[in-house]
PDB file of C-alpha atoms in Angstrom:
ATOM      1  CA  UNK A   1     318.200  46.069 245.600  1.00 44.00           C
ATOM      2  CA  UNK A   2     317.673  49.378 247.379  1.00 46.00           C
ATOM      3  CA  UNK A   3     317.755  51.285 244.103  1.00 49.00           C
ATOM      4  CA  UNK A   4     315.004  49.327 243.120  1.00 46.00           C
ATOM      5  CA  UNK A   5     313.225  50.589 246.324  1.00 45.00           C
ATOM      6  CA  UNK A   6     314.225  53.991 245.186  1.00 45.00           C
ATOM      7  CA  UNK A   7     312.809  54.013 242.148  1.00 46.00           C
ATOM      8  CA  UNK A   8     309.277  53.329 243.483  1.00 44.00           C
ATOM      9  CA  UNK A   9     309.398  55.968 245.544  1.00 48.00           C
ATOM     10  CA  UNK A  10     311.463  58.965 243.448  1.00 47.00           C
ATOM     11  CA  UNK A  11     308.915  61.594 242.044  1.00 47.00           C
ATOM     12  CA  UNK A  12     306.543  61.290 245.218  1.00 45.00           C
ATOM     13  CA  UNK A  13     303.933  64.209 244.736  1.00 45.00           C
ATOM     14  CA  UNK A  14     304.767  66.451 247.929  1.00 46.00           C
ATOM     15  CA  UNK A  15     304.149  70.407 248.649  1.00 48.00           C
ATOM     16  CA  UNK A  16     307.434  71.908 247.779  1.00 51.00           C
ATOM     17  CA  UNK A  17     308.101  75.540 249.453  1.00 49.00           C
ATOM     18  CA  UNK A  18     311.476  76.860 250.269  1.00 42.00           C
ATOM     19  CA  UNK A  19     310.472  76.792 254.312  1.00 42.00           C
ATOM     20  CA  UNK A  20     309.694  73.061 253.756  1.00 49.00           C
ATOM     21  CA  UNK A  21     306.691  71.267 251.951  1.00 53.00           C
ATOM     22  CA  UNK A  22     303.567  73.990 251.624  1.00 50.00           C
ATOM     23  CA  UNK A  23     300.417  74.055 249.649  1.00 43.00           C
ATOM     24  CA  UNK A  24     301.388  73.944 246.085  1.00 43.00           C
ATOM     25  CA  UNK A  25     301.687  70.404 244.274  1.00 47.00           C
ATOM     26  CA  UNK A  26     305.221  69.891 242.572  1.00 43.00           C
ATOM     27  CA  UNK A  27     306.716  66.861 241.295  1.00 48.00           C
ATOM     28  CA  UNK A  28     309.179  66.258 244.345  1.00 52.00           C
ATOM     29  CA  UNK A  29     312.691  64.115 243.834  1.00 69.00           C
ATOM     30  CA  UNK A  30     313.532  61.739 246.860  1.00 71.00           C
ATOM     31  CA  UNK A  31     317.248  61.135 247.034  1.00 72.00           C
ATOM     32  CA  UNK A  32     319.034  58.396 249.058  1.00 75.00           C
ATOM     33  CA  UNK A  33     322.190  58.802 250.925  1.00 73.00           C
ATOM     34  CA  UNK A  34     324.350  56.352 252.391  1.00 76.00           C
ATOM     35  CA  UNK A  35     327.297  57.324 255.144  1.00 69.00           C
ATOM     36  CA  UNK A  36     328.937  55.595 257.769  1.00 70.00           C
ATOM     37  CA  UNK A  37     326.888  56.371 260.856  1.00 69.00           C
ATOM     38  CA  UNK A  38     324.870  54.004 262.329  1.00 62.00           C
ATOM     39  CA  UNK A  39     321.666  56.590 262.959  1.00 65.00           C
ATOM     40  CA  UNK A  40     319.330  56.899 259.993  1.00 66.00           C
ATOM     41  CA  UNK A  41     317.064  59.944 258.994  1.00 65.00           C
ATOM     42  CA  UNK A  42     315.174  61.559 256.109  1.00 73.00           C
ATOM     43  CA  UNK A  43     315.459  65.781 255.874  1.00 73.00           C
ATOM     44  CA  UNK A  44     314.051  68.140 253.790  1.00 76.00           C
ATOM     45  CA  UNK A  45     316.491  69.785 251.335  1.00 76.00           C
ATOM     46  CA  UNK A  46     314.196  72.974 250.453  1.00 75.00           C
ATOM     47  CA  UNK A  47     317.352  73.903 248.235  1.00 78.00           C
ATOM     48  CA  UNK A  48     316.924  70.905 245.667  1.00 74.00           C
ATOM     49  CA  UNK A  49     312.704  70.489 246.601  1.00 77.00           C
ATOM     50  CA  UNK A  50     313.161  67.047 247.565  1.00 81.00           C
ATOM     51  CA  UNK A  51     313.658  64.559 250.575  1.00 83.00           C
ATOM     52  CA  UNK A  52     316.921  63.342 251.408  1.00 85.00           C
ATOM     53  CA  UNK A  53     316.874  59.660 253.112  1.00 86.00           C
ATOM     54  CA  UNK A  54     320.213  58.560 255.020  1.00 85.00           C
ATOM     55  CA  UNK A  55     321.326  55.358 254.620  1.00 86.00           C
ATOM     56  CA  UNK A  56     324.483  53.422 256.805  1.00 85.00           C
ATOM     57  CA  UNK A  57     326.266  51.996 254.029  1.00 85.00           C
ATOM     58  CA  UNK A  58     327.330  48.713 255.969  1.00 87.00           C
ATOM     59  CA  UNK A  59     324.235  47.293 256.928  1.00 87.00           C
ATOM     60  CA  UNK A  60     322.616  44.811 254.650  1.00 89.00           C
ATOM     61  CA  UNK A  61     320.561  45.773 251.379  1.00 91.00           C
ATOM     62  CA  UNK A  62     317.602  44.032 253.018  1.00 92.00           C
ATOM     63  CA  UNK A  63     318.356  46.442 255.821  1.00 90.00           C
ATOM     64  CA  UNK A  64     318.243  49.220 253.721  1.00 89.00           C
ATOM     65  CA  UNK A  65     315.122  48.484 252.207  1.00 91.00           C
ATOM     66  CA  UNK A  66     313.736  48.087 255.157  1.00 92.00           C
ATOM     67  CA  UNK A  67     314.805  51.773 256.596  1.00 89.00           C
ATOM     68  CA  UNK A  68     313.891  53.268 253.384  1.00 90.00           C
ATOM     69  CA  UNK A  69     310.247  51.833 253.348  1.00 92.00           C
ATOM     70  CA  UNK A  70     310.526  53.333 256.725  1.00 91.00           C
ATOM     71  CA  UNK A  71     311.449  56.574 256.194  1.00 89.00           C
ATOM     72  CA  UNK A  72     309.299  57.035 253.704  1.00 90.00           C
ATOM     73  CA  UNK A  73     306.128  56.597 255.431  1.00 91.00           C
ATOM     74  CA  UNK A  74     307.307  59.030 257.827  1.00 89.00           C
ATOM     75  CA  UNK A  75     307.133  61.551 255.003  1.00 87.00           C
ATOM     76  CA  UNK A  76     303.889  60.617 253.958  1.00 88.00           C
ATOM     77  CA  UNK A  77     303.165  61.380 256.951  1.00 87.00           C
ATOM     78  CA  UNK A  78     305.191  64.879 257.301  1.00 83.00           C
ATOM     79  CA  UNK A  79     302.891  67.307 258.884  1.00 81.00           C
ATOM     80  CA  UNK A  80     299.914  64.846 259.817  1.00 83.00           C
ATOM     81  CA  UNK A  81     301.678  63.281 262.585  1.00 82.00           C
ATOM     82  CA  UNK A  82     299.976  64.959 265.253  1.00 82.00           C
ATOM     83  CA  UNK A  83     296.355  64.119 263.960  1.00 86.00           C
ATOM     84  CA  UNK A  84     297.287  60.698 263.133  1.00 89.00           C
ATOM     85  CA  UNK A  85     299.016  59.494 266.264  1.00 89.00           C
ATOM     86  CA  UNK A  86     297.494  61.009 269.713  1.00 89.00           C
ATOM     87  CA  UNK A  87     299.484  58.512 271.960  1.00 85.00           C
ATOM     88  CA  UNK A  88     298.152  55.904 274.359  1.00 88.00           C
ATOM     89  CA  UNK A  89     298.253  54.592 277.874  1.00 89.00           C
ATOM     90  CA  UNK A  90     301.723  52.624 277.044  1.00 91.00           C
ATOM     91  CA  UNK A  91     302.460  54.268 273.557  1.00 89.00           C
ATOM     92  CA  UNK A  92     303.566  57.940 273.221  1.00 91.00           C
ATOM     93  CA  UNK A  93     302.786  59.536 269.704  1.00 90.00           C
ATOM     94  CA  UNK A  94     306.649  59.435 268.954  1.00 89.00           C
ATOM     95  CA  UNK A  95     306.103  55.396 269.395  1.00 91.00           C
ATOM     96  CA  UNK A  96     303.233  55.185 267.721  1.00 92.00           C
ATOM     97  CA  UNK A  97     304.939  56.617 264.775  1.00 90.00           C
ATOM     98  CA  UNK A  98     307.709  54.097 264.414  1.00 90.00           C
ATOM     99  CA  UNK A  99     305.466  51.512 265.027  1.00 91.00           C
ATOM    100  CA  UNK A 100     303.351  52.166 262.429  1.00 92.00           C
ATOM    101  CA  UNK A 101     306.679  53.228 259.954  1.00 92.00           C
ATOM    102  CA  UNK A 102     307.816  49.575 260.665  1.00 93.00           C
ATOM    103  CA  UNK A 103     304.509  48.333 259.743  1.00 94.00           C
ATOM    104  CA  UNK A 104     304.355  49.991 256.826  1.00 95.00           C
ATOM    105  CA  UNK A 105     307.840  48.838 255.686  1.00 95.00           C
ATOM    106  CA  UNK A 106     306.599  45.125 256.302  1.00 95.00           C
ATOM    107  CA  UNK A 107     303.418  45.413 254.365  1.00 96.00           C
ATOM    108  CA  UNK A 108     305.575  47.400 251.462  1.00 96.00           C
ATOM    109  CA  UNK A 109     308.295  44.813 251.248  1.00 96.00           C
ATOM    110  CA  UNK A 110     306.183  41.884 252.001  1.00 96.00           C
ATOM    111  CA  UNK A 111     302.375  42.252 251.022  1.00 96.00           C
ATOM    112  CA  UNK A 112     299.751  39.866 252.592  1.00 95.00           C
ATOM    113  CA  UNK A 113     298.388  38.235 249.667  1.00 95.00           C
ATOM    114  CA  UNK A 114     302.486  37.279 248.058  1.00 96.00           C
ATOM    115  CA  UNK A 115     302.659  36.258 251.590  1.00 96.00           C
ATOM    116  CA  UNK A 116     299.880  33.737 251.826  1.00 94.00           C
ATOM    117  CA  UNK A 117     300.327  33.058 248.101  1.00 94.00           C
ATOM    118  CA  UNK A 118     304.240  31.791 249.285  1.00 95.00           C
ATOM    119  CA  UNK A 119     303.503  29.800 252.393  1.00 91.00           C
ATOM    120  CA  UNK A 120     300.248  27.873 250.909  1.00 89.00           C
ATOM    121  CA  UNK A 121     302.533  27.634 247.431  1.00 92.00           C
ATOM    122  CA  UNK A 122     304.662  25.471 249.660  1.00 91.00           C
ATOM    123  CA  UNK A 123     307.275  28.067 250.707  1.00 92.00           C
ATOM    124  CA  UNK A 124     307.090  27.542 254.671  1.00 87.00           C
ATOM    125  CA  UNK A 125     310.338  27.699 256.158  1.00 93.00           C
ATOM    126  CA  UNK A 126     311.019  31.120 257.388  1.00 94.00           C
ATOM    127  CA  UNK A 127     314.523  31.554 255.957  1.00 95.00           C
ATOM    128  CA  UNK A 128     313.353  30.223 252.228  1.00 96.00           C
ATOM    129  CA  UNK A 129     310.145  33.185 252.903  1.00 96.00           C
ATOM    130  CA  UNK A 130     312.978  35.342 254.236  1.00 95.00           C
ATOM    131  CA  UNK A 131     315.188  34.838 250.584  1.00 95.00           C
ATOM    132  CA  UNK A 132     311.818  34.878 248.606  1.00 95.00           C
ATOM    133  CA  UNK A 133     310.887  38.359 249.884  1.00 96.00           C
ATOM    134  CA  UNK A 134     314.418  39.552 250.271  1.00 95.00           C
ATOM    135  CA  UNK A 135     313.965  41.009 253.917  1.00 95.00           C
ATOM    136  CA  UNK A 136     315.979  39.897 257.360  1.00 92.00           C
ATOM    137  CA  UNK A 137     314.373  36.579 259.096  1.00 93.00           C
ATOM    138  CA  UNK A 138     313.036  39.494 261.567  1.00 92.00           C
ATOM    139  CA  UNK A 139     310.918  40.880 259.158  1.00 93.00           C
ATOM    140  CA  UNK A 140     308.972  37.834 258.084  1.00 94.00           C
ATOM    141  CA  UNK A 141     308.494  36.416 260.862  1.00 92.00           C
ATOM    142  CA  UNK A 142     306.616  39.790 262.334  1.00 92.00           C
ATOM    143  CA  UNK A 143     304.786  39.280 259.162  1.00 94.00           C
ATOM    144  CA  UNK A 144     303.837  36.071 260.007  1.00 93.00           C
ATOM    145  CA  UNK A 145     302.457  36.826 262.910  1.00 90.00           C
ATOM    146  CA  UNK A 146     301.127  40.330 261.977  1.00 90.00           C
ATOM    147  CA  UNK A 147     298.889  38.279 259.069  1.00 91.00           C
ATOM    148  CA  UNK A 148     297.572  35.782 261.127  1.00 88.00           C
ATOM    149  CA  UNK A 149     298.956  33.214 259.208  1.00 87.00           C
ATOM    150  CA  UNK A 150     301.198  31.306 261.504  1.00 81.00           C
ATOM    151  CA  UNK A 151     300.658  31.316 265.837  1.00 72.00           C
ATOM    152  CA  UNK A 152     303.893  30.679 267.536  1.00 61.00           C
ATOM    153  CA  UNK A 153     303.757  27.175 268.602  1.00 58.00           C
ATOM    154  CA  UNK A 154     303.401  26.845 272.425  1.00 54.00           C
ATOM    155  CA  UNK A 155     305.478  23.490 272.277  1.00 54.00           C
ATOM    156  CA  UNK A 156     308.713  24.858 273.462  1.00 51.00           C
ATOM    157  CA  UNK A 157     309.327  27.756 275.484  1.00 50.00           C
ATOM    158  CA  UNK A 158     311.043  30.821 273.672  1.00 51.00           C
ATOM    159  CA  UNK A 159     314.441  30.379 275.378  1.00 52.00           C
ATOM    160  CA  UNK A 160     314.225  26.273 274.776  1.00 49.00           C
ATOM    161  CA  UNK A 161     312.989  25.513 271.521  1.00 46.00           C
ATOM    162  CA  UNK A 162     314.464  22.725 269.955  1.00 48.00           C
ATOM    163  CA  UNK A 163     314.445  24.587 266.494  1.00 49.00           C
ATOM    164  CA  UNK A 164     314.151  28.402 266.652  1.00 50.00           C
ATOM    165  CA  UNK A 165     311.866  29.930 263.896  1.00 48.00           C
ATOM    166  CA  UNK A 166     310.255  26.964 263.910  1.00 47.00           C
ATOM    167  CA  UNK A 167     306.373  27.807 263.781  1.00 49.00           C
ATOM    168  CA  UNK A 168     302.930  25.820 263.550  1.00 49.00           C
ATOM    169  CA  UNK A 169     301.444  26.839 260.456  1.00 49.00           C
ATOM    170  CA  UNK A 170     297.798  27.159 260.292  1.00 51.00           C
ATOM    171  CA  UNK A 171     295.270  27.268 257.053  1.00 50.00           C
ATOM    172  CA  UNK A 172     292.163  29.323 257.877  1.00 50.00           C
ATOM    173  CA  UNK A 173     289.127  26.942 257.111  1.00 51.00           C
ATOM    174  CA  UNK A 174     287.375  29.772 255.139  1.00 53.00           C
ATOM    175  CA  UNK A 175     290.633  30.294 252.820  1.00 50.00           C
ATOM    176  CA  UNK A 176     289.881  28.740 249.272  1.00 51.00           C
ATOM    177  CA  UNK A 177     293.090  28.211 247.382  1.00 49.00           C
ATOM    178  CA  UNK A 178     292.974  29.052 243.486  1.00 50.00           C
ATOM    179  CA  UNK A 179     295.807  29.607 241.395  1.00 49.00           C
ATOM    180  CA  UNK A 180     298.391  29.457 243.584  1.00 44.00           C
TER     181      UNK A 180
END
């Protein structure tokens, strides 16, 4: 499953320079690593002109997947970061980075539209979404939430629910099915 990841991502168009990615376009390789850590990282292997994403080789393949879809935006956004995340009040830039390299991964691996398309298809329950999509209960239910498509129901307190994951769905009034 992570290969397939891979593949979307090998032959990224970065800057390739020997002191790290510069101002002229080549056709850049991304490889993936796994090791036994537990850490995670991407470097820049200015002796091959490509990325280099670490991967623990005993966490799960949705896991993986996620941390690559991860790591990748971090790339993207190699050299930008500074521009594109100026920290708040509660958020340094640092946090602001990983936040929006998680979102990223979500909307990657599990895209808004599929999303909807899945839950109004009939696919509700958050470990059947979890399967469709192939990402970690986590992950969908952030993306639940993140879409707007589901509000945590207010029934049960988080420490007491009588069925955890269990969620109040909701169908937005102005949301006209069609081929689904």
């Amino acid at each position: 499953m992570t290969s397939k990841l891979w593949n979307c991502f090998n032959g990224h168009f970065c800057n390739c320079s020997a002191g790290g990615p510069s101002n002229s376009k080549v056709w850049v390789q991304l490889a993936v690593v796994f090791h036994d850590d537990r850490a995670h990282w991407r470097v820049w292997d200015s002796r091959a002109c490509q990325w280099v994403i670490q991967l623990n080789r005993y966490e799960s393949p949705r896991r993986q997947r996620f941390t690559l879809a991860h790591e990748y935006k971090h790339i993207i956004d190699h050299g930008r970061s500074s521009g594109l995340y100026s920290g708040t009040a509660t958020n340094t830039p640092a946090e602001q980075a990983e936040q929006a390299a998680d979102y990223f991964a979500g909307c990657l691996l599990v895209p808004k539209v599929l999303l909807k398309r899945a839950c109004y298809g009939g696919v509700q329950q958050v470990a059947d979404l979890a399967r469709h999509f192939d990402v970690s209960e986590a992950a969908i239910t952030c993306r639940l939430s993140q879409t707007g498509i589901v509000t945590q129901s207010n029934r049960f307190r988080p420490d007491r629910r009588a069925f955890p994951g269990t969620f109040r769905y909701r169908m937005k009034p102005e949301l006209k099915l069609q081929g689904v």
